Amino acid sequence: IGAKQVFPGPYLDPESLLDDFVKEGVTWTAGVPTIWLGILQLLDAHPGKWDLSHMKGMLVGGSAAPRAMIAGFEERHDLVVCHGWGMTETSPVASMAALPGELASADDDTKFDYIAMQGFPLALVELRARDESGHEIPHDGETMGELEVRGPWVASAYYESPDEAGRWTDDGWFKTGDIVSFDPHGHIQIKDRSKDVIKSGGEWISSVELENALMAHPAVAEAAVIAIPDEKWQERPLAAVVLKDGAAATAGELREFLAPQFAKWWLPDRFEFVGEIPKTAVGKFRKTALREQFAQQPAVTTP
């Protein structure tokens, strides 16, 4: 049993990828959310231009996929998104979103809530999360902690790098650096990277949740949220926003859009409208560049 493997080459823009999908008859494909956001926007702008009826599914990973993006593909284009989590050290997939059997007849909103999580661990893989005090977090869907993983194909050390031994706990769990919560069913939801989570007044704010909510706004193409220094609260969120072509939105409108979804203290203090958000070679947001641009200013005082 074999399969054709298609490499897109140097052209990773949405139109080139869609042309490849059609020309090569691609049935399964994988990529990071920023790649799929661009593809969804192009499909929405040109309905019917690309026949993707042969495509069985799209694996999305590398960072948390926006719920609105997953719903958009399935509702408007009948394309199934498989949402997973993993990293190089887990070889590479360690969990996959799955709908609990008892929710098979649930409404679409509930189903998409679960598909937008990172799901259950794969067979033989164990997951847990601990808070800053080292205690395992409760499965309440709210409490956040750093995700740890172990399993037969999870790395147990870095080759000839004894200085990295601290990435593993004494009982053999790998510290992923991802901040997560567990829901009562045991699904994990990625909240942030430990280096990107915003620590404000002793509480944690998930930049990923704010980003995904902003990207559900009809005028927003992309959004990245970073921490900026604050004299009173230590850190506060700043949102860098790229608007869709021809769309308009103000900071006040975006803050009002977010308000029903989050506690008031989660809402970004600043919105910066930019032409593009810097990305890594694989398409992830390069937040270090945003911090260099916006967060190096002197600390501000927030009321």
mmCIF file of C-alpha atoms in Angstrom:
data_model
loop_
_atom_site.group_PDB
_atom_site.id
_atom_site.type_symbol
_atom_site.label_atom_id
_atom_site.label_comp_id
_atom_site.label_asym_id
_atom_site.label_seq_id
_atom_site.Cartn_x
_atom_site.Cartn_y
_atom_site.Cartn_z
ATOM 1 C CA ILE A 1 0.000 0.000 0.000
ATOM 2 C CA GLY A 2 1.402 3.376 -0.962
ATOM 3 C CA ALA A 3 0.384 6.928 -1.656
ATOM 4 C CA LYS A 4 1.585 9.883 -3.673
ATOM 5 C CA GLN A 5 3.180 12.601 -1.566
ATOM 6 C CA VAL A 6 2.921 16.137 -2.909
ATOM 7 C CA PHE A 7 5.462 18.807 -1.927
ATOM 8 C CA PRO A 8 4.324 22.374 -2.630
ATOM 9 C CA GLY A 9 7.813 23.742 -3.223
ATOM 10 C CA PRO A 10 8.631 27.394 -2.548
ATOM 11 C CA TYR A 11 5.166 28.749 -3.345
ATOM 12 C CA LEU A 12 3.096 28.673 -0.168
ATOM 13 C CA ASP A 13 0.615 31.424 -0.993
ATOM 14 C CA PRO A 14 -3.052 30.333 -0.786
ATOM 15 C CA GLU A 15 -3.692 30.423 -4.550
ATOM 16 C CA SER A 16 -0.658 28.267 -5.378
ATOM 17 C CA LEU A 17 -1.600 25.736 -2.705
ATOM 18 C CA LEU A 18 -5.203 25.506 -3.903
ATOM 19 C CA ASP A 19 -3.996 25.043 -7.479
ATOM 20 C CA ASP A 20 -1.741 22.205 -6.263
ATOM 21 C CA PHE A 21 -4.620 20.561 -4.381
ATOM 22 C CA VAL A 22 -6.710 20.478 -7.545
ATOM 23 C CA LYS A 23 -3.949 19.585 -10.024
ATOM 24 C CA GLU A 24 -2.522 16.766 -7.893
ATOM 25 C CA GLY A 25 -5.828 15.464 -6.531
ATOM 26 C CA VAL A 26 -4.687 15.891 -2.927
ATOM 27 C CA THR A 27 -6.866 13.942 -0.465
ATOM 28 C CA TRP A 28 -5.154 14.736 2.857
ATOM 29 C CA THR A 29 -3.031 17.737 3.722
ATOM 30 C CA ALA A 30 -1.503 19.348 6.799
ATOM 31 C CA GLY A 31 -0.364 22.805 7.854
ATOM 32 C CA VAL A 32 -0.354 25.485 10.520
ATOM 33 C CA PRO A 33 -3.420 27.705 11.120
ATOM 34 C CA THR A 34 -2.028 30.813 9.423
ATOM 35 C CA ILE A 35 -1.728 28.867 6.147
ATOM 36 C CA TRP A 36 -5.342 27.711 6.415
ATOM 37 C CA LEU A 37 -6.643 31.164 7.308
ATOM 38 C CA GLY A 38 -5.357 32.513 4.008
ATOM 39 C CA ILE A 39 -6.852 29.571 2.115
ATOM 40 C CA LEU A 40 -10.241 30.020 3.790
ATOM 41 C CA GLN A 41 -10.313 33.713 2.936
ATOM 42 C CA LEU A 42 -9.514 32.952 -0.717
ATOM 43 C CA LEU A 43 -12.172 30.222 -0.912
ATOM 44 C CA ASP A 44 -14.705 32.635 0.582
ATOM 45 C CA ALA A 45 -13.744 35.323 -1.939
ATOM 46 C CA HIS A 46 -13.986 32.950 -4.943
ATOM 47 C CA PRO A 47 -16.650 30.311 -4.191
ATOM 48 C CA GLY A 48 -16.634 27.441 -6.663
ATOM 49 C CA LYS A 49 -13.300 28.332 -8.292
ATOM 50 C CA TRP A 50 -11.471 25.281 -6.882
ATOM 51 C CA ASP A 51 -13.103 21.836 -6.842
ATOM 52 C CA LEU A 52 -11.941 20.218 -3.599
ATOM 53 C CA SER A 53 -14.565 17.474 -3.481
ATOM 54 C CA HIS A 54 -11.766 14.862 -3.554
ATOM 55 C CA MET A 55 -10.247 16.186 -0.311
ATOM 56 C CA LYS A 56 -11.029 14.010 2.719
ATOM 57 C CA GLY A 57 -9.509 16.130 5.454
ATOM 58 C CA MET A 58 -7.026 18.733 6.594
ATOM 59 C CA LEU A 59 -4.774 18.196 9.593
ATOM 60 C CA VAL A 60 -4.183 21.456 11.447
ATOM 61 C CA GLY A 61 -1.506 21.798 14.124
ATOM 62 C CA GLY A 62 1.550 23.770 15.136
ATOM 63 C CA SER A 63 -0.589 26.226 17.103
ATOM 64 C CA ALA A 64 -4.211 26.407 18.217
ATOM 65 C CA ALA A 65 -6.624 26.767 15.294
ATOM 66 C CA PRO A 66 -9.356 29.420 15.569
ATOM 67 C CA ARG A 67 -12.800 27.932 16.113
ATOM 68 C CA ALA A 68 -14.236 30.305 13.502
ATOM 69 C CA MET A 69 -11.787 28.944 10.928
ATOM 70 C CA ILE A 70 -12.710 25.317 11.615
ATOM 71 C CA ALA A 71 -16.412 26.145 11.407
ATOM 72 C CA GLY A 72 -15.885 28.187 8.232
ATOM 73 C CA PHE A 73 -14.262 25.307 6.366
ATOM 74 C CA GLU A 74 -16.944 22.805 7.369
ATOM 75 C CA GLU A 75 -20.029 25.006 7.080
ATOM 76 C CA ARG A 76 -19.172 26.935 3.917
ATOM 77 C CA HIS A 77 -16.918 24.533 2.015
ATOM 78 C CA ASP A 78 -17.720 21.050 3.393
ATOM 79 C CA LEU A 79 -14.067 20.495 4.303
ATOM 80 C CA VAL A 80 -13.237 18.519 7.444
ATOM 81 C CA VAL A 81 -10.588 19.889 9.800
ATOM 82 C CA CYS A 82 -8.700 17.428 12.021
ATOM 83 C CA HIS A 83 -7.272 19.382 14.929
ATOM 84 C CA GLY A 84 -4.332 17.884 16.766
ATOM 85 C CA TRP A 85 -1.403 18.695 19.025
ATOM 86 C CA GLY A 86 2.177 17.539 19.089
ATOM 87 C CA MET A 87 5.776 18.626 18.765
ATOM 88 C CA THR A 88 9.066 17.288 17.451
ATOM 89 C CA GLU A 89 9.719 15.645 20.825
ATOM 90 C CA THR A 90 6.453 13.648 20.574
ATOM 91 C CA SER A 91 7.252 12.256 17.095
ATOM 92 C CA PRO A 92 5.130 14.371 16.308
ATOM 93 C CA VAL A 93 1.393 13.896 17.084
ATOM 94 C CA ALA A 94 0.324 13.252 20.690
ATOM 95 C CA SER A 95 -3.383 14.163 20.778
ATOM 96 C CA MET A 96 -6.304 14.574 18.398
ATOM 97 C CA ALA A 97 -9.649 16.319 18.784
ATOM 98 C CA ALA A 98 -12.613 13.952 18.946
ATOM 99 C CA LEU A 99 -16.282 14.457 19.687
ATOM 100 C CA PRO A 100 -17.483 12.485 22.750
ATOM 101 C CA GLY A 101 -20.123 9.911 21.852
ATOM 102 C CA GLU A 102 -22.684 11.525 24.140
ATOM 103 C CA LEU A 103 -22.424 14.723 22.073
ATOM 104 C CA ALA A 104 -23.071 13.079 18.692
ATOM 105 C CA SER A 105 -26.503 14.702 18.497
ATOM 106 C CA ALA A 106 -25.433 18.041 20.001
ATOM 107 C CA ASP A 107 -25.931 21.321 18.152
ATOM 108 C CA ASP A 108 -23.217 22.545 15.776
ATOM 109 C CA ASP A 109 -21.948 25.209 18.195
ATOM 110 C CA THR A 110 -21.256 22.582 20.858
ATOM 111 C CA LYS A 111 -19.587 20.278 18.348
ATOM 112 C CA PHE A 112 -17.283 23.005 17.078
ATOM 113 C CA ASP A 113 -16.369 23.914 20.669
ATOM 114 C CA TYR A 114 -14.946 20.395 21.068
ATOM 115 C CA ILE A 115 -13.374 20.126 17.625
ATOM 116 C CA ALA A 116 -11.543 23.397 18.334
ATOM 117 C CA MET A 117 -9.819 21.784 21.335
ATOM 118 C CA GLN A 118 -6.761 19.566 20.976
ATOM 119 C CA GLY A 119 -8.662 16.512 22.169
ATOM 120 C CA PHE A 120 -7.555 13.288 23.814
ATOM 121 C CA PRO A 121 -4.060 11.777 23.956
ATOM 122 C CA LEU A 122 -3.312 9.030 21.457
ATOM 123 C CA ALA A 123 -3.051 5.435 22.668
ATOM 124 C CA LEU A 124 -0.133 4.899 25.078
ATOM 125 C CA VAL A 125 0.445 8.653 25.450
ATOM 126 C CA GLU A 126 -0.149 10.272 28.855
ATOM 127 C CA LEU A 127 -0.853 13.953 29.444
ATOM 128 C CA ARG A 128 -1.000 16.039 32.608
ATOM 129 C CA ALA A 129 -0.653 19.708 33.510
ATOM 130 C CA ARG A 130 0.753 21.294 36.642
ATOM 131 C CA ASP A 131 0.543 24.794 38.049
ATOM 132 C CA GLU A 132 3.466 26.942 39.170
ATOM 133 C CA SER A 133 3.426 25.183 42.551
ATOM 134 C CA GLY A 134 3.802 21.764 40.925
ATOM 135 C CA HIS A 135 0.245 20.611 41.641
ATOM 136 C CA GLU A 136 -1.809 18.901 38.937
ATOM 137 C CA ILE A 137 -4.600 21.170 37.750
ATOM 138 C CA PRO A 138 -8.267 20.165 38.059
ATOM 139 C CA HIS A 139 -10.236 19.175 34.957
ATOM 140 C CA ASP A 140 -12.552 22.173 35.121
ATOM 141 C CA GLY A 141 -11.917 23.758 31.716
ATOM 142 C CA GLU A 142 -10.611 26.949 33.323
ATOM 143 C CA THR A 143 -7.522 26.355 35.470
ATOM 144 C CA MET A 144 -4.312 26.649 33.456
ATOM 145 C CA GLY A 145 -1.016 24.841 33.862
ATOM 146 C CA GLU A 146 2.015 23.690 31.874
ATOM 147 C CA LEU A 147 1.386 20.560 29.821
ATOM 148 C CA GLU A 148 3.619 17.549 30.436
ATOM 149 C CA VAL A 149 3.683 14.396 28.308
ATOM 150 C CA ARG A 150 5.203 10.943 28.361
ATOM 151 C CA GLY A 151 4.892 7.840 26.221
ATOM 152 C CA PRO A 152 6.853 5.197 24.280
ATOM 153 C CA TRP A 153 7.745 7.573 21.426
ATOM 154 C CA VAL A 154 8.181 10.736 23.484
ATOM 155 C CA ALA A 155 11.795 11.909 23.724
ATOM 156 C CA SER A 156 13.570 11.128 26.985
ATOM 157 C CA ALA A 157 16.598 13.400 26.435
ATOM 158 C CA TYR A 158 18.321 15.663 23.906
ATOM 159 C CA TYR A 159 21.387 14.118 22.281
ATOM 160 C CA GLU A 160 24.588 15.302 23.936
ATOM 161 C CA SER A 161 22.757 18.190 25.634
ATOM 162 C CA PRO A 162 22.981 17.573 29.387
ATOM 163 C CA ASP A 163 22.193 21.234 30.043
ATOM 164 C CA GLU A 164 18.650 20.564 28.765
ATOM 165 C CA ALA A 165 17.927 17.858 31.355
ATOM 166 C CA GLY A 166 15.621 20.276 33.176
ATOM 167 C CA ARG A 167 13.033 19.835 30.403
ATOM 168 C CA TRP A 168 12.127 16.492 32.043
ATOM 169 C CA THR A 169 10.632 15.918 35.483
ATOM 170 C CA ASP A 170 12.157 13.493 37.968
ATOM 171 C CA ASP A 171 9.447 10.954 37.101
ATOM 172 C CA GLY A 172 10.102 11.145 33.358
ATOM 173 C CA TRP A 173 7.528 13.596 31.998
ATOM 174 C CA PHE A 174 8.552 16.049 29.261
ATOM 175 C CA LYS A 175 7.750 19.703 29.995
ATOM 176 C CA THR A 176 6.251 21.001 26.763
ATOM 177 C CA GLY A 177 6.150 24.727 27.500
ATOM 178 C CA ASP A 178 2.492 24.788 26.417
ATOM 179 C CA ILE A 179 -0.087 26.258 28.793
ATOM 180 C CA VAL A 180 -3.344 24.276 28.746
ATOM 181 C CA SER A 181 -6.573 23.506 30.537
ATOM 182 C CA PHE A 182 -8.431 20.185 30.761
ATOM 183 C CA ASP A 183 -12.201 20.036 30.415
ATOM 184 C CA PRO A 184 -14.281 17.592 32.534
ATOM 185 C CA HIS A 185 -14.190 15.013 29.698
ATOM 186 C CA GLY A 186 -10.378 15.096 29.647
ATOM 187 C CA HIS A 187 -9.934 17.124 26.451
ATOM 188 C CA ILE A 188 -6.948 19.447 26.434
ATOM 189 C CA GLN A 189 -7.163 22.990 25.152
ATOM 190 C CA ILE A 190 -3.988 24.891 24.335
ATOM 191 C CA LYS A 191 -4.159 28.305 25.957
ATOM 192 C CA ASP A 192 -0.694 29.625 25.141
ATOM 193 C CA ARG A 193 3.027 29.043 25.108
ATOM 194 C CA SER A 194 4.602 29.677 28.509
ATOM 195 C CA LYS A 195 6.760 32.417 26.945
ATOM 196 C CA ASP A 196 3.687 34.116 25.426
ATOM 197 C CA VAL A 197 1.114 33.899 28.227
ATOM 198 C CA ILE A 198 0.334 37.352 29.659
ATOM 199 C CA LYS A 199 0.798 37.610 33.418
ATOM 200 C CA SER A 200 -1.329 40.486 34.636
ATOM 201 C CA GLY A 201 -1.887 41.245 38.298
ATOM 202 C CA GLY A 202 -0.955 37.710 39.310
ATOM 203 C CA GLU A 203 -3.400 36.120 36.842
ATOM 204 C CA TRP A 204 -2.784 34.539 33.442
ATOM 205 C CA ILE A 205 -4.333 35.819 30.208
ATOM 206 C CA SER A 206 -4.272 33.543 27.156
ATOM 207 C CA SER A 207 -3.023 35.373 24.072
ATOM 208 C CA VAL A 208 -4.267 32.475 21.912
ATOM 209 C CA GLU A 209 -7.867 32.783 23.100
ATOM 210 C CA LEU A 210 -7.862 36.521 22.411
ATOM 211 C CA GLU A 211 -6.334 35.971 18.965
ATOM 212 C CA ASN A 212 -8.840 33.310 17.980
ATOM 213 C CA ALA A 213 -11.738 35.458 19.159
ATOM 214 C CA LEU A 214 -10.461 38.475 17.223
ATOM 215 C CA MET A 215 -10.075 36.400 14.057
ATOM 216 C CA ALA A 216 -13.770 35.555 14.282
ATOM 217 C CA HIS A 217 -14.573 39.240 13.637
ATOM 218 C CA PRO A 218 -15.695 39.676 10.011
ATOM 219 C CA ALA A 219 -13.218 42.514 9.375
ATOM 220 C CA VAL A 220 -10.130 40.783 10.816
ATOM 221 C CA ALA A 221 -7.766 38.731 8.660
ATOM 222 C CA GLU A 222 -5.131 38.011 11.326
ATOM 223 C CA ALA A 223 -4.470 38.961 14.937
ATOM 224 C CA ALA A 224 -1.561 38.373 17.293
ATOM 225 C CA VAL A 225 -1.600 39.323 20.971
ATOM 226 C CA ILE A 226 1.510 40.043 23.035
ATOM 227 C CA ALA A 227 2.311 41.290 26.526
ATOM 228 C CA ILE A 228 3.421 44.876 27.019
ATOM 229 C CA PRO A 229 4.924 46.159 30.274
ATOM 230 C CA ASP A 230 2.650 47.882 32.768
ATOM 231 C CA GLU A 231 3.785 49.551 35.997
ATOM 232 C CA LYS A 232 0.694 48.544 37.959
ATOM 233 C CA TRP A 233 -0.236 45.117 36.557
ATOM 234 C CA GLN A 234 3.218 43.901 35.393
ATOM 235 C CA GLU A 235 1.909 43.057 31.903
ATOM 236 C CA ARG A 236 -1.121 43.929 29.781
ATOM 237 C CA PRO A 237 -2.271 42.616 26.381
ATOM 238 C CA LEU A 238 -1.670 44.413 23.091
ATOM 239 C CA ALA A 239 -3.366 43.178 19.912
ATOM 240 C CA ALA A 240 -1.691 43.572 16.512
ATOM 241 C CA VAL A 241 -4.447 43.323 13.906
ATOM 242 C CA VAL A 242 -4.454 42.903 10.125
ATOM 243 C CA LEU A 243 -7.766 43.878 8.539
ATOM 244 C CA LYS A 244 -9.185 42.159 5.479
ATOM 245 C CA ASP A 245 -8.900 44.014 2.182
ATOM 246 C CA GLY A 246 -11.564 46.691 2.019
ATOM 247 C CA ALA A 247 -12.687 46.113 5.613
ATOM 248 C CA ALA A 248 -12.696 48.647 8.428
ATOM 249 C CA ALA A 249 -12.775 48.387 12.208
ATOM 250 C CA THR A 250 -11.722 50.562 15.129
ATOM 251 C CA ALA A 251 -10.097 49.613 18.400
ATOM 252 C CA GLY A 252 -13.352 50.427 20.176
ATOM 253 C CA GLU A 253 -15.343 48.155 17.880
ATOM 254 C CA LEU A 254 -12.951 45.256 18.392
ATOM 255 C CA ARG A 255 -12.934 45.737 22.150
ATOM 256 C CA GLU A 256 -16.736 45.787 22.130
ATOM 257 C CA PHE A 257 -16.737 42.583 20.043
ATOM 258 C CA LEU A 258 -14.530 40.844 22.620
ATOM 259 C CA ALA A 259 -16.314 42.163 25.719
ATOM 260 C CA PRO A 260 -19.105 39.528 25.928
ATOM 261 C CA GLN A 261 -16.565 36.708 25.627
ATOM 262 C CA PHE A 262 -13.999 37.657 28.263
ATOM 263 C CA ALA A 263 -13.615 39.207 31.675
ATOM 264 C CA LYS A 264 -12.979 42.948 31.443
ATOM 265 C CA TRP A 265 -9.402 42.628 32.659
ATOM 266 C CA TRP A 266 -8.609 40.253 29.762
ATOM 267 C CA LEU A 267 -9.421 42.853 27.101
ATOM 268 C CA PRO A 268 -6.408 44.348 25.256
ATOM 269 C CA ASP A 269 -5.435 47.836 26.371
ATOM 270 C CA ARG A 270 -3.997 48.640 22.943
ATOM 271 C CA PHE A 271 -4.836 47.711 19.366
ATOM 272 C CA GLU A 272 -2.226 48.282 16.667
ATOM 273 C CA PHE A 273 -3.406 47.993 13.059
ATOM 274 C CA VAL A 274 -0.578 46.647 10.896
ATOM 275 C CA GLY A 275 -0.110 45.675 7.259
ATOM 276 C CA GLU A 276 1.153 42.210 8.129
ATOM 277 C CA ILE A 277 2.190 40.112 11.105
ATOM 278 C CA PRO A 278 5.752 38.724 10.940
ATOM 279 C CA LYS A 279 5.864 34.948 10.568
ATOM 280 C CA THR A 280 8.422 32.183 10.916
ATOM 281 C CA ALA A 281 9.525 30.015 7.992
ATOM 282 C CA VAL A 282 6.696 27.559 8.763
ATOM 283 C CA GLY A 283 4.016 30.234 9.005
ATOM 284 C CA LYS A 284 3.685 30.744 12.769
ATOM 285 C CA PHE A 285 3.368 34.244 14.223
ATOM 286 C CA ARG A 286 6.810 35.595 15.135
ATOM 287 C CA LYS A 287 5.874 37.294 18.373
ATOM 288 C CA THR A 288 9.466 38.145 19.205
ATOM 289 C CA ALA A 289 9.392 40.639 16.320
ATOM 290 C CA LEU A 290 6.154 42.164 17.608
ATOM 291 C CA ARG A 291 7.606 42.479 21.098
ATOM 292 C CA GLU A 292 10.660 44.218 19.666
ATOM 293 C CA GLN A 293 8.369 46.636 17.844
ATOM 294 C CA PHE A 294 5.756 47.368 20.497
ATOM 295 C CA ALA A 295 6.716 46.022 23.933
ATOM 296 C CA GLN A 296 10.104 47.655 24.378
ATOM 297 C CA GLN A 297 8.526 51.005 25.141
ATOM 298 C CA PRO A 298 8.723 52.265 28.736
ATOM 299 C CA ALA A 299 6.144 50.729 31.038
ATOM 300 C CA VAL A 300 2.793 52.476 31.117
ATOM 301 C CA THR A 301 0.406 52.895 34.002
ATOM 302 C CA THR A 302 -3.032 51.366 33.548
ATOM 303 C CA PRO A 303 -5.919 52.613 35.708
#
